[in-house]
PDB file of C-alpha atoms in Angstrom:
ATOM      1  CA  MET A1225      53.848 124.377 107.369  1.00 75.00           C
ATOM      2  CA  TRP A1226      54.615 123.051 103.888  1.00 72.00           C
ATOM      3  CA  THR A1227      56.548 126.196 103.031  1.00 74.00           C
ATOM      4  CA  LYS A1228      58.713 125.835 106.144  1.00 68.00           C
ATOM      5  CA  LEU A1229      59.477 122.175 105.360  1.00 61.00           C
ATOM      6  CA  SER A1230      60.329 123.056 101.768  1.00 61.00           C
ATOM      7  CA  ASN A1231      62.688 125.838 102.852  1.00 60.00           C
ATOM      8  CA  ILE A1232      64.470 123.567 105.358  1.00 58.00           C
ATOM      9  CA  HIS A1233      64.728 120.756 102.808  1.00 57.00           C
ATOM     10  CA  GLU A1234      66.063 123.088 100.105  1.00 57.00           C
ATOM     11  CA  GLN A1235      68.713 124.470 102.475  1.00 56.00           C
ATOM     12  CA  LYS A1236      69.829 120.943 103.375  1.00 58.00           C
ATOM     13  CA  THR A1237      69.857 119.997  99.717  1.00 69.00           C
ATOM     14  CA  ALA A1238      72.001 123.007  98.808  1.00 73.00           C
ATOM     15  CA  SER A1239      74.468 122.375 101.630  1.00 76.00           C
ATOM     16  CA  ASN A1240      74.543 118.637 100.846  1.00 78.00           C
ATOM     17  CA  LYS A1241      75.206 119.407  97.195  1.00 82.00           C
ATOM     18  CA  PHE A1242      78.033 121.748  98.160  1.00 84.00           C
ATOM     19  CA  LEU A1243      79.629 119.219 100.556  1.00 86.00           C
ATOM     20  CA  LEU A1244      79.271 116.360  98.087  1.00 87.00           C
ATOM     21  CA  MET A1245      80.743 118.464  95.274  1.00 89.00           C
ATOM     22  CA  GLN A1246      83.648 119.388  97.549  1.00 90.00           C
ATOM     23  CA  ASN A1247      84.200 115.714  98.485  1.00 89.00           C
ATOM     24  CA  PHE A1248      84.064 114.746  94.807  1.00 89.00           C
ATOM     25  CA  HIS A1249      86.755 117.255  93.833  1.00 87.00           C
ATOM     26  CA  GLU A1250      89.024 116.575  96.824  1.00 91.00           C
ATOM     27  CA  TYR A1251      88.788 112.772  96.691  1.00 91.00           C
ATOM     28  CA  ARG A1252      92.034 110.801  96.189  1.00 92.00           C
ATOM     29  CA  MET A1253      92.409 107.037  95.928  1.00 91.00           C
ATOM     30  CA  ASP A1254      93.704 105.440  99.115  1.00 88.00           C
ATOM     31  CA  GLN A1255      96.995 103.552  98.624  1.00 85.00           C
ATOM     32  CA  ASN A1256      95.431 100.390 100.077  1.00 86.00           C
ATOM     33  CA  ALA A1257      92.171 100.581  98.102  1.00 88.00           C
ATOM     34  CA  SER A1258      91.518  98.401  95.078  1.00 91.00           C
ATOM     35  CA  ILE A1259      90.620  99.770  91.664  1.00 92.00           C
ATOM     36  CA  SER A1260      87.104  98.379  92.053  1.00 91.00           C
ATOM     37  CA  GLN A1261      86.637 100.281  95.315  1.00 93.00           C
ATOM     38  CA  HIS A1262      88.080 103.452  93.804  1.00 92.00           C
ATOM     39  CA  VAL A1263      85.870 103.424  90.698  1.00 93.00           C
ATOM     40  CA  ALA A1264      82.781 102.520  92.741  1.00 93.00           C
ATOM     41  CA  LYS A1265      83.398 105.417  95.138  1.00 93.00           C
ATOM     42  CA  VAL A1266      83.803 107.967  92.319  1.00 93.00           C
ATOM     43  CA  GLU A1267      80.722 106.658  90.478  1.00 93.00           C
ATOM     44  CA  ASN A1268      78.713 106.687  93.714  1.00 91.00           C
ATOM     45  CA  MET A1269      79.597 110.324  94.409  1.00 91.00           C
ATOM     46  CA  ALA A1270      78.666 111.229  90.795  1.00 92.00           C
ATOM     47  CA  ARG A1271      75.336 109.398  91.170  1.00 90.00           C
ATOM     48  CA  GLN A1272      74.580 111.229  94.441  1.00 87.00           C
ATOM     49  CA  LEU A1273      75.330 114.567  92.783  1.00 87.00           C
ATOM     50  CA  LYS A1274      73.011 113.646  89.914  1.00 88.00           C
ATOM     51  CA  ASP A1275      70.259 112.796  92.428  1.00 83.00           C
ATOM     52  CA  LEU A1276      70.678 116.280  93.895  1.00 81.00           C
ATOM     53  CA  GLY A1277      70.315 117.882  90.451  1.00 83.00           C
ATOM     54  CA  GLU A1278      74.009 118.395  89.702  1.00 85.00           C
ATOM     55  CA  ALA A1279      74.799 116.501  86.505  1.00 86.00           C
ATOM     56  CA  VAL A1280      78.298 115.000  86.241  1.00 89.00           C
ATOM     57  CA  SER A1281      79.287 113.820  82.759  1.00 91.00           C
ATOM     58  CA  ASN A1282      81.052 110.532  82.028  1.00 91.00           C
ATOM     59  CA  VAL A1283      84.092 112.526  80.917  1.00 92.00           C
ATOM     60  CA  ALA A1284      84.179 114.247  84.328  1.00 92.00           C
ATOM     61  CA  VAL A1285      83.879 110.867  86.080  1.00 93.00           C
ATOM     62  CA  MET A1286      86.731 109.402  83.982  1.00 92.00           C
ATOM     63  CA  ALA A1287      88.851 112.510  84.619  1.00 92.00           C
ATOM     64  CA  LYS A1288      88.224 112.165  88.360  1.00 93.00           C
ATOM     65  CA  ILE A1289      89.067 108.440  88.348  1.00 93.00           C
ATOM     66  CA  LEU A1290      92.315 109.045  86.449  1.00 92.00           C
ATOM     67  CA  GLY A1291      93.240 112.252  88.263  1.00 91.00           C
ATOM     68  CA  SER A1292      92.895 110.713  91.712  1.00 92.00           C
ATOM     69  CA  LEU A1293      95.063 107.639  91.086  1.00 92.00           C
ATOM     70  CA  PRO A1294      98.365 107.164  92.961  1.00 91.00           C
ATOM     71  CA  SER A1295     101.587 107.850  91.059  1.00 88.00           C
ATOM     72  CA  LYS A1296     102.227 104.130  90.467  1.00 89.00           C
ATOM     73  CA  TYR A1297      99.534 104.303  87.744  1.00 89.00           C
ATOM     74  CA  SER A1298     101.342 107.029  85.761  1.00 88.00           C
ATOM     75  CA  SER A1299     102.164 104.674  82.878  1.00 89.00           C
ATOM     76  CA  LEU A1300      98.460 103.877  82.491  1.00 88.00           C
ATOM     77  CA  LEU A1301      97.656 107.605  82.354  1.00 87.00           C
ATOM     78  CA  THR A1302     100.116 108.043  79.501  1.00 87.00           C
ATOM     79  CA  ALA A1303      98.719 105.038  77.653  1.00 89.00           C
ATOM     80  CA  TRP A1304      95.118 106.199  78.170  1.00 90.00           C
ATOM     81  CA  HIS A1305      95.837 109.495  76.390  1.00 88.00           C
ATOM     82  CA  SER A1306      96.861 107.547  73.281  1.00 89.00           C
ATOM     83  CA  VAL A1307      93.536 105.648  73.137  1.00 89.00           C
ATOM     84  CA  ALA A1308      91.165 106.819  70.414  1.00 91.00           C
ATOM     85  CA  SER A1309      88.511 109.158  71.833  1.00 88.00           C
ATOM     86  CA  ASP A1310      85.653 106.881  70.730  1.00 90.00           C
ATOM     87  CA  GLN A1311      87.287 104.063  72.771  1.00 91.00           C
ATOM     88  CA  GLN A1312      87.634 106.194  75.907  1.00 91.00           C
ATOM     89  CA  THR A1313      84.620 104.878  77.807  1.00 92.00           C
ATOM     90  CA  LEU A1314      84.109 104.114  81.491  1.00 91.00           C
ATOM     91  CA  ASP A1315      84.007 100.376  80.750  1.00 92.00           C
ATOM     92  CA  ASN A1316      87.289 100.441  78.790  1.00 92.00           C
ATOM     93  CA  LEU A1317      88.930 102.556  81.467  1.00 92.00           C
ATOM     94  CA  TYR A1318      87.766 100.175  84.181  1.00 92.00           C
ATOM     95  CA  GLN A1319      89.114  97.137  82.285  1.00 92.00           C
ATOM     96  CA  ARG A1320      92.486  98.792  81.702  1.00 91.00           C
ATOM     97  CA  LEU A1321      92.712  99.833  85.342  1.00 92.00           C
ATOM     98  CA  LEU A1322      92.011  96.274  86.491  1.00 91.00           C
ATOM     99  CA  LYS A1323      94.734  94.917  84.192  1.00 91.00           C
ATOM    100  CA  GLU A1324      97.191  97.529  85.443  1.00 90.00           C
ATOM    101  CA  GLU A1325      96.311  96.704  89.049  1.00 90.00           C
ATOM    102  CA  CYS A1326      97.069  93.022  88.388  1.00 90.00           C
ATOM    103  CA  ARG A1327     100.346  93.901  86.689  1.00 88.00           C
ATOM    104  CA  LEU A1328     101.398  96.184  89.532  1.00 86.00           C
ATOM    105  CA  GLY A1329     100.326  93.590  92.106  1.00 83.00           C
ATOM    106  CA  SER A1330     102.604  90.982  90.574  1.00 73.00           C
ATOM    107  CA  ASN A1331     105.470  93.498  90.512  1.00 66.00           C
ATOM    108  CA  ASP A1332     104.821  94.289  94.190  1.00 61.00           C
ATOM    109  CA  ASP A1333     104.953  90.572  95.025  1.00 59.00           C
ATOM    110  CA  VAL A1334     108.352  90.246  93.330  1.00 59.00           C
ATOM    111  CA  THR A1335     109.627  93.393  95.045  1.00 60.00           C
ATOM    112  CA  ASN A1336     108.419  92.175  98.446  1.00 62.00           C
ATOM    113  CA  ALA A1337     110.022  88.769  97.894  1.00 61.00           C
ATOM    114  CA  LEU A1338     113.336  90.382  96.966  1.00 61.00           C
ATOM    115  CA  ALA A1339     113.146  92.706  99.970  1.00 61.00           C
ATOM    116  CA  THR A1340     112.462  89.746 102.251  1.00 61.00           C
ATOM    117  CA  MET A1341     115.402  87.825 100.819  1.00 61.00           C
ATOM    118  CA  THR A1342     117.637  90.867 101.237  1.00 59.00           C
ATOM    119  CA  MET A1343     116.597  91.241 104.860  1.00 59.00           C
ATOM    120  CA  LYS A1344     117.308  87.553 105.547  1.00 58.00           C
ATOM    121  CA  GLN A1345     120.728  87.783 103.897  1.00 57.00           C
ATOM    122  CA  LYS A1346     121.639  91.034 105.651  1.00 56.00           C
ATOM    123  CA  ALA A1347     125.343  91.328 106.300  1.00 55.00           C
ATOM    124  CA  PRO A1348     126.430  91.373 109.916  1.00 56.00           C
ATOM    125  CA  THR A1349     126.861  94.824 111.397  1.00 60.00           C
ATOM    126  CA  LYS A1350     129.976  96.138 113.113  1.00 58.00           C
ATOM    127  CA  SER A1351     128.402  95.523 116.491  1.00 58.00           C
ATOM    128  CA  ASP A1352     127.777  91.873 115.494  1.00 57.00           C
ATOM    129  CA  ASP A1353     131.424  91.521 114.428  1.00 55.00           C
ATOM    130  CA  THR A1354     132.611  93.120 117.674  1.00 59.00           C
ATOM    131  CA  LYS A1355     130.481  90.751 119.750  1.00 59.00           C
ATOM    132  CA  ASN A1356     131.773  87.758 117.800  1.00 60.00           C
ATOM    133  CA  GLN A1357     135.388  88.876 118.209  1.00 59.00           C
ATOM    134  CA  HIS A1358     134.961  89.236 121.971  1.00 60.00           C
ATOM    135  CA  GLN A1359     133.356  85.807 122.157  1.00 63.00           C
ATOM    136  CA  ARG A1360     136.089  84.228 119.988  1.00 64.00           C
ATOM    137  CA  LYS A1361     138.933  85.539 122.166  1.00 68.00           C
ATOM    138  CA  ASP A1362     138.074  83.097 124.937  1.00 72.00           C
ATOM    139  CA  ILE A1363     137.412  80.065 122.717  1.00 75.00           C
ATOM    140  CA  GLU A1364     140.169  77.497 122.287  1.00 74.00           C
ATOM    141  CA  CYS A1365     140.533  75.504 119.081  1.00 73.00           C
ATOM    142  CA  ASN A1366     140.362  71.730 119.595  1.00 70.00           C
ATOM    143  CA  TYR A1367     142.729  71.172 116.653  1.00 68.00           C
ATOM    144  CA  CYS A1368     145.654  73.545 117.325  1.00 75.00           C
ATOM    145  CA  HIS A1369     144.757  74.520 120.923  1.00 72.00           C
ATOM    146  CA  LYS A1370     145.147  78.244 120.203  1.00 76.00           C
ATOM    147  CA  LYS A1371     142.554  80.805 121.259  1.00 75.00           C
ATOM    148  CA  GLY A1372     140.464  82.927 118.924  1.00 73.00           C
ATOM    149  CA  HIS A1373     138.920  80.375 116.571  1.00 68.00           C
ATOM    150  CA  ILE A1374     137.247  77.003 116.520  1.00 70.00           C
ATOM    151  CA  ILE A1375     138.171  73.800 114.739  1.00 66.00           C
ATOM    152  CA  LYS A1376     135.515  74.126 112.012  1.00 67.00           C
ATOM    153  CA  ASN A1377     137.143  77.413 110.896  1.00 66.00           C
ATOM    154  CA  PHE A1378     140.760  76.241 111.168  1.00 63.00           C
ATOM    155  CA  ARG A1379     142.418  76.527 107.741  1.00 68.00           C
ATOM    156  CA  LYS A1380     145.090  73.857 108.202  1.00 67.00           C
ATOM    157  CA  ARG A1381     142.493  71.232 109.164  1.00 65.00           C
ATOM    158  CA  ILE A1382     140.235  72.176 106.264  1.00 66.00           C
ATOM    159  CA  SER A1383     143.144  72.034 103.822  1.00 68.00           C
ATOM    160  CA  ALA A1384     144.220  68.653 105.190  1.00 69.00           C
ATOM    161  CA  ASN A1385     140.688  67.298 104.852  1.00 68.00           C
ATOM    162  CA  ASN A1386     140.390  68.664 101.315  1.00 69.00           C
ATOM    163  CA  ARG A1387     143.724  67.107 100.287  1.00 68.00           C
ATOM    164  CA  LYS A1388     142.557  63.839 101.793  1.00 66.00           C
ATOM    165  CA  ASN A1389     139.278  64.034  99.849  1.00 62.00           C
ATOM    166  CA  ASN A1390     141.091  64.881  96.613  1.00 61.00           C
ATOM    167  CA  ASP A1391     143.489  62.011  97.063  1.00 59.00           C
ATOM    168  CA  SER A1392     140.577  59.610  97.438  1.00 52.00           C
ATOM    169  CA  GLY A1393     138.761  61.205  94.453  1.00 50.00           C
ATOM    170  CA  ASP A1394     135.579  61.972  96.422  1.00 46.00           C
ATOM    171  CA  ALA A1395     135.522  65.754  95.956  1.00 44.00           C
ATOM    172  CA  SER A1396     135.728  67.709  92.722  1.00 43.00           C
ATOM    173  CA  ALA A1397     135.848  71.158  94.383  1.00 45.00           C
ATOM    174  CA  LEU A1398     137.599  72.433  97.475  1.00 46.00           C
ATOM    175  CA  LEU A1399     135.766  74.483 100.072  1.00 48.00           C
ATOM    176  CA  ALA A1400     138.031  76.783 102.041  1.00 47.00           C
ATOM    177  CA  VAL A1401     136.989  78.727 105.132  1.00 47.00           C
ATOM    178  CA  ASP A1402     139.203  81.218 106.925  1.00 48.00           C
ATOM    179  CA  CYS A1403     139.096  82.181 110.612  1.00 50.00           C
ATOM    180  CA  LYS A1404     136.706  85.062 109.913  1.00 48.00           C
ATOM    181  CA  GLY A1405     134.090  82.705 108.512  1.00 50.00           C
ATOM    182  CA  ASN A1406     134.594  83.703 104.870  1.00 53.00           C
ATOM    183  CA  SER A1407     134.323  80.793 102.495  1.00 51.00           C
ATOM    184  CA  TRP A1408     135.127  80.131  98.847  1.00 49.00           C
ATOM    185  CA  ILE A1409     135.162  77.224  96.459  1.00 51.00           C
ATOM    186  CA  SER A1410     138.163  76.388  94.293  1.00 47.00           C
ATOM    187  CA  GLU A1411     138.332  73.748  91.624  1.00 47.00           C
TER     188      GLU A1411
END
């Protein structure tokens, strides 16, 4: 009975070792994972292999951590190769990775903010312009009583108001708006 249990256990151990070794070599960091999660996963797989009798050196663990990083960490890889070999430890690597993650996170925040601003300031499309032109055709201006624009975009009225403001000394800059909605400031 003991011999049968030993044989079954050894077969499971061998297949587990093989599967774990395969997972270790094929592992890649998920884009959404943090550095802490990534390092912990690699170290955990190395520890499991060690428990099964397959020793994984610290150099192999560091190589796996660095080799499975996304491309956004390429500058850290280059910098790590210039570190003195006696300073290339798991702890130093982990600290550098955390700093790089923070740096990249702040860059991502700036990029996302700029992308959001760009989306909010998106220029109108041709279909938007076409819709607006069709809507403007039927609108009558309250100032000149012609169709196609409204009083707030009427150049003569704006110019008259600006001259009036300049004469009274209230405005230092003129704001002009044409019928298409384009505006500019002149001094």
